[in-house]
Amino acid sequence: MITSIVSILQSDATLAAILPGGVHRSQEISRQATAAAYDANRELRPCALVKQESATPWGPYEHSGRLYIVVWLYQRFGYDAIEQARQRIYTLLHRQQISPVGGGGCWDVSHVNDVLDQEDSTLGAAMTVSRYVATIRRI
């Protein structure tokens, strides 16, 4: 499921224009793990990191569940680009049915919440976090 969501976000031209540092599926944003997130001066560009948070059983079916997905948005200074990205990601994911790579099923992806106007002191960057939940068939 996470592969499909990352693919949707990476293939959207509008989001790519807003986030020139890219959308990444990695353990962290760093010069080693996500080199494309940095410019020629080694400064962080607006970018996103997509991670799975938790998976839980849920629903009336034996194999149904919920998968929580978190999108971390980063920008060196200010919040303008990551706010635009947050809104675009909402348009791409909220109330969508996404076909998971490798089978399974997805009934619905819904926006859960946002944590706005934060700072990541390790990266020295502005940060916003968006959380989504996918109701899925667990296989």
PDB file of N, CA, C and O in Angstrom, residues 19 29 37-38 43-49 71-83 85 115-130:
ATOM      1  N   LEU A  19       7.518  20.712  -4.516  1.00  0.00           N
ATOM      2  CA  LEU A  19       8.561  20.069  -3.704  1.00  0.00           C
ATOM      3  C   LEU A  19       9.754  19.681  -4.583  1.00  0.00           C
ATOM      4  O   LEU A  19       9.919  18.508  -4.945  1.00  0.00           O
ATOM      5  N   ILE A  29      15.363  12.008   6.259  1.00  0.00           N
ATOM      6  CA  ILE A  29      15.866  12.977   5.297  1.00  0.00           C
ATOM      7  C   ILE A  29      17.292  13.292   5.728  1.00  0.00           C
ATOM      8  O   ILE A  29      17.532  13.759   6.841  1.00  0.00           O
ATOM      9  N   ALA A  37      17.123  15.684  -1.966  1.00  0.00           N
ATOM     10  CA  ALA A  37      16.434  16.673  -1.140  1.00  0.00           C
ATOM     11  C   ALA A  37      17.296  17.913  -0.887  1.00  0.00           C
ATOM     12  O   ALA A  37      16.818  18.892  -0.322  1.00  0.00           O
ATOM     13  N   TYR A  38      18.548  17.892  -1.339  1.00  0.00           N
ATOM     14  CA  TYR A  38      19.482  18.993  -1.103  1.00  0.00           C
ATOM     15  C   TYR A  38      19.930  19.609  -2.424  1.00  0.00           C
ATOM     16  O   TYR A  38      20.067  18.912  -3.428  1.00  0.00           O
ATOM     17  N   GLU A  43      21.957  22.730   0.795  1.00  0.00           N
ATOM     18  CA  GLU A  43      20.839  23.280   1.567  1.00  0.00           C
ATOM     19  C   GLU A  43      19.592  22.447   1.282  1.00  0.00           C
ATOM     20  O   GLU A  43      19.365  22.024   0.144  1.00  0.00           O
ATOM     21  N   LEU A  44      18.792  22.246   2.293  1.00  0.00           N
ATOM     22  CA  LEU A  44      17.561  21.468   2.156  1.00  0.00           C
ATOM     23  C   LEU A  44      16.562  22.188   1.264  1.00  0.00           C
ATOM     24  O   LEU A  44      16.297  23.379   1.436  1.00  0.00           O
ATOM     25  N   ARG A  45      16.021  21.471   0.288  1.00  0.00           N
ATOM     26  CA  ARG A  45      14.956  22.000  -0.564  1.00  0.00           C
ATOM     27  C   ARG A  45      13.624  21.498  -0.009  1.00  0.00           C
ATOM     28  O   ARG A  45      13.584  20.509   0.715  1.00  0.00           O
ATOM     29  N   PRO A  46      12.504  22.161  -0.329  1.00  0.00           N
ATOM     30  CA  PRO A  46      11.207  21.644   0.115  1.00  0.00           C
ATOM     31  C   PRO A  46      11.037  20.195  -0.358  1.00  0.00           C
ATOM     32  O   PRO A  46      11.253  19.882  -1.538  1.00  0.00           O
ATOM     33  N   CYS A  47      10.679  19.306   0.577  1.00  0.00           N
ATOM     34  CA  CYS A  47      10.598  17.888   0.261  1.00  0.00           C
ATOM     35  C   CYS A  47       9.628  17.190   1.207  1.00  0.00           C
ATOM     36  O   CYS A  47       9.143  17.785   2.162  1.00  0.00           O
ATOM     37  N   ALA A  48       9.373  15.914   0.923  1.00  0.00           N
ATOM     38  CA  ALA A  48       8.475  15.102   1.752  1.00  0.00           C
ATOM     39  C   ALA A  48       9.102  13.746   2.028  1.00  0.00           C
ATOM     40  O   ALA A  48       9.839  13.202   1.207  1.00  0.00           O
ATOM     41  N   LEU A  49       8.771  13.229   3.198  1.00  0.00           N
ATOM     42  CA  LEU A  49       9.169  11.887   3.617  1.00  0.00           C
ATOM     43  C   LEU A  49       7.892  11.140   3.971  1.00  0.00           C
ATOM     44  O   LEU A  49       7.097  11.617   4.779  1.00  0.00           O
ATOM     45  N   VAL A  71       2.998  11.699   6.364  1.00  0.00           N
ATOM     46  CA  VAL A  71       3.771  12.460   5.385  1.00  0.00           C
ATOM     47  C   VAL A  71       4.416  13.631   6.122  1.00  0.00           C
ATOM     48  O   VAL A  71       3.729  14.509   6.642  1.00  0.00           O
ATOM     49  N   TRP A  72       5.730  13.606   6.197  1.00  0.00           N
ATOM     50  CA  TRP A  72       6.510  14.668   6.835  1.00  0.00           C
ATOM     51  C   TRP A  72       6.943  15.627   5.736  1.00  0.00           C
ATOM     52  O   TRP A  72       7.567  15.212   4.759  1.00  0.00           O
ATOM     53  N   LEU A  73       6.630  16.907   5.890  1.00  0.00           N
ATOM     54  CA  LEU A  73       6.985  17.928   4.900  1.00  0.00           C
ATOM     55  C   LEU A  73       8.020  18.870   5.505  1.00  0.00           C
ATOM     56  O   LEU A  73       7.836  19.357   6.632  1.00  0.00           O
ATOM     57  N   TYR A  74       9.076  19.142   4.750  1.00  0.00           N
ATOM     58  CA  TYR A  74      10.179  19.968   5.245  1.00  0.00           C
ATOM     59  C   TYR A  74      10.489  21.106   4.279  1.00  0.00           C
ATOM     60  O   TYR A  74      10.397  20.936   3.056  1.00  0.00           O
ATOM     61  N   GLN A  75      10.896  22.235   4.844  1.00  0.00           N
ATOM     62  CA  GLN A  75      11.323  23.393   4.068  1.00  0.00           C
ATOM     63  C   GLN A  75      12.347  24.152   4.905  1.00  0.00           C
ATOM     64  O   GLN A  75      12.153  24.315   6.109  1.00  0.00           O
ATOM     65  N   ARG A  76      13.400  24.617   4.295  1.00  0.00           N
ATOM     66  CA  ARG A  76      14.485  25.273   5.044  1.00  0.00           C
ATOM     67  C   ARG A  76      13.983  26.476   5.837  1.00  0.00           C
ATOM     68  O   ARG A  76      14.235  26.588   7.014  1.00  0.00           O
ATOM     69  N   PHE A  77      13.316  27.409   5.186  1.00  0.00           N
ATOM     70  CA  PHE A  77      12.785  28.597   5.861  1.00  0.00           C
ATOM     71  C   PHE A  77      11.338  28.806   5.443  1.00  0.00           C
ATOM     72  O   PHE A  77      11.006  28.673   4.271  1.00  0.00           O
ATOM     73  N   GLY A  78      10.479  29.154   6.378  1.00  0.00           N
ATOM     74  CA  GLY A  78       9.084  29.456   6.066  1.00  0.00           C
ATOM     75  C   GLY A  78       8.249  28.208   5.861  1.00  0.00           C
ATOM     76  O   GLY A  78       8.743  27.079   5.962  1.00  0.00           O
ATOM     77  N   TYR A  79       6.977  28.454   5.583  1.00  0.00           N
ATOM     78  CA  TYR A  79       6.022  27.348   5.461  1.00  0.00           C
ATOM     79  C   TYR A  79       5.236  27.383   4.149  1.00  0.00           C
ATOM     80  O   TYR A  79       4.363  26.556   3.942  1.00  0.00           O
ATOM     81  N   ASP A  80       5.517  28.336   3.269  1.00  0.00           N
ATOM     82  CA  ASP A  80       4.675  28.517   2.087  1.00  0.00           C
ATOM     83  C   ASP A  80       4.650  27.291   1.174  1.00  0.00           C
ATOM     84  O   ASP A  80       3.587  26.818   0.779  1.00  0.00           O
ATOM     85  N   ALA A  81       5.803  26.733   0.846  1.00  0.00           N
ATOM     86  CA  ALA A  81       5.850  25.573  -0.055  1.00  0.00           C
ATOM     87  C   ALA A  81       5.229  24.339   0.597  1.00  0.00           C
ATOM     88  O   ALA A  81       4.452  23.616  -0.036  1.00  0.00           O
ATOM     89  N   ILE A  82       5.567  24.090   1.859  1.00  0.00           N
ATOM     90  CA  ILE A  82       5.033  22.874   2.484  1.00  0.00           C
ATOM     91  C   ILE A  82       3.541  23.000   2.778  1.00  0.00           C
ATOM     92  O   ILE A  82       2.844  21.989   2.817  1.00  0.00           O
ATOM     93  N   GLU A  83       3.037  24.214   2.932  1.00  0.00           N
ATOM     94  CA  GLU A  83       1.588  24.386   3.078  1.00  0.00           C
ATOM     95  C   GLU A  83       0.885  24.074   1.758  1.00  0.00           C
ATOM     96  O   GLU A  83      -0.139  23.399   1.736  1.00  0.00           O
ATOM     97  N   ALA A  85       2.063  22.076  -0.507  1.00  0.00           N
ATOM     98  CA  ALA A  85       2.227  20.625  -0.674  1.00  0.00           C
ATOM     99  C   ALA A  85       1.218  19.872   0.179  1.00  0.00           C
ATOM    100  O   ALA A  85       0.628  18.883  -0.270  1.00  0.00           O
ATOM    101  N   VAL A 115      -0.270  18.332  11.812  1.00  0.00           N
ATOM    102  CA  VAL A 115       0.458  19.070  12.846  1.00  0.00           C
ATOM    103  C   VAL A 115       1.169  20.185  12.075  1.00  0.00           C
ATOM    104  O   VAL A 115       2.053  19.917  11.264  1.00  0.00           O
ATOM    105  N   LEU A 116       0.752  21.423  12.325  1.00  0.00           N
ATOM    106  CA  LEU A 116       1.186  22.553  11.511  1.00  0.00           C
ATOM    107  C   LEU A 116       2.284  23.370  12.194  1.00  0.00           C
ATOM    108  O   LEU A 116       2.440  23.339  13.412  1.00  0.00           O
ATOM    109  N   ASP A 117       3.015  24.114  11.373  1.00  0.00           N
ATOM    110  CA  ASP A 117       3.986  25.114  11.830  1.00  0.00           C
ATOM    111  C   ASP A 117       4.934  24.598  12.911  1.00  0.00           C
ATOM    112  O   ASP A 117       5.121  25.213  13.953  1.00  0.00           O
ATOM    113  N   GLN A 118       5.567  23.469  12.617  1.00  0.00           N
ATOM    114  CA  GLN A 118       6.538  22.884  13.535  1.00  0.00           C
ATOM    115  C   GLN A 118       7.955  23.157  13.036  1.00  0.00           C
ATOM    116  O   GLN A 118       8.155  23.683  11.940  1.00  0.00           O
ATOM    117  N   GLU A 119       8.920  22.773  13.838  1.00  0.00           N
ATOM    118  CA  GLU A 119      10.322  22.904  13.454  1.00  0.00           C
ATOM    119  C   GLU A 119      11.042  21.604  13.769  1.00  0.00           C
ATOM    120  O   GLU A 119      10.842  21.021  14.828  1.00  0.00           O
ATOM    121  N   ASP A 120      11.856  21.156  12.828  1.00  0.00           N
ATOM    122  CA  ASP A 120      12.717  19.999  13.052  1.00  0.00           C
ATOM    123  C   ASP A 120      14.099  20.543  13.389  1.00  0.00           C
ATOM    124  O   ASP A 120      14.812  21.051  12.510  1.00  0.00           O
ATOM    125  N   SER A 121      14.478  20.468  14.648  1.00  0.00           N
ATOM    126  CA  SER A 121      15.741  21.064  15.082  1.00  0.00           C
ATOM    127  C   SER A 121      16.961  20.312  14.535  1.00  0.00           C
ATOM    128  O   SER A 121      18.016  20.905  14.354  1.00  0.00           O
ATOM    129  N   THR A 122      16.813  19.040  14.246  1.00  0.00           N
ATOM    130  CA  THR A 122      17.928  18.272  13.696  1.00  0.00           C
ATOM    131  C   THR A 122      18.273  18.754  12.288  1.00  0.00           C
ATOM    132  O   THR A 122      19.437  18.937  11.956  1.00  0.00           O
ATOM    133  N   LEU A 123      17.236  18.958  11.462  1.00  0.00           N
ATOM    134  CA  LEU A 123      17.459  19.442  10.103  1.00  0.00           C
ATOM    135  C   LEU A 123      17.581  20.960  10.044  1.00  0.00           C
ATOM    136  O   LEU A 123      18.017  21.506   9.038  1.00  0.00           O
ATOM    137  N   GLY A 124      17.145  21.637  11.092  1.00  0.00           N
ATOM    138  CA  GLY A 124      17.114  23.094  11.070  1.00  0.00           C
ATOM    139  C   GLY A 124      16.138  23.589  10.027  1.00  0.00           C
ATOM    140  O   GLY A 124      16.440  24.480   9.232  1.00  0.00           O
ATOM    141  N   ALA A 125      14.943  22.997  10.027  1.00  0.00           N
ATOM    142  CA  ALA A 125      13.975  23.287   8.971  1.00  0.00           C
ATOM    143  C   ALA A 125      12.557  23.386   9.528  1.00  0.00           C
ATOM    144  O   ALA A 125      12.247  22.804  10.572  1.00  0.00           O
ATOM    145  N   ALA A 126      11.723  24.118   8.806  1.00  0.00           N
ATOM    146  CA  ALA A 126      10.297  24.150   9.110  1.00  0.00           C
ATOM    147  C   ALA A 126       9.713  22.794   8.738  1.00  0.00           C
ATOM    148  O   ALA A 126      10.188  22.121   7.818  1.00  0.00           O
ATOM    149  N   MET A 127       8.668  22.384   9.471  1.00  0.00           N
ATOM    150  CA  MET A 127       8.095  21.054   9.263  1.00  0.00           C
ATOM    151  C   MET A 127       6.589  21.081   9.487  1.00  0.00           C
ATOM    152  O   MET A 127       6.093  21.783  10.366  1.00  0.00           O
ATOM    153  N   THR A 128       5.886  20.333   8.680  1.00  0.00           N
ATOM    154  CA  THR A 128       4.464  20.069   8.840  1.00  0.00           C
ATOM    155  C   THR A 128       4.282  18.568   8.677  1.00  0.00           C
ATOM    156  O   THR A 128       4.984  17.935   7.882  1.00  0.00           O
ATOM    157  N   VAL A 129       3.348  17.986   9.419  1.00  0.00           N
ATOM    158  CA  VAL A 129       3.105  16.543   9.363  1.00  0.00           C
ATOM    159  C   VAL A 129       1.639  16.298   9.046  1.00  0.00           C
ATOM    160  O   VAL A 129       0.757  16.866   9.693  1.00  0.00           O
ATOM    161  N   SER A 130       1.372  15.466   8.034  1.00  0.00           N
ATOM    162  CA  SER A 130       0.008  15.068   7.689  1.00  0.00           C
ATOM    163  C   SER A 130      -0.137  13.574   7.884  1.00  0.00           C
ATOM    164  O   SER A 130       0.746  12.798   7.484  1.00  0.00           O
TER     165      SER A 130
END
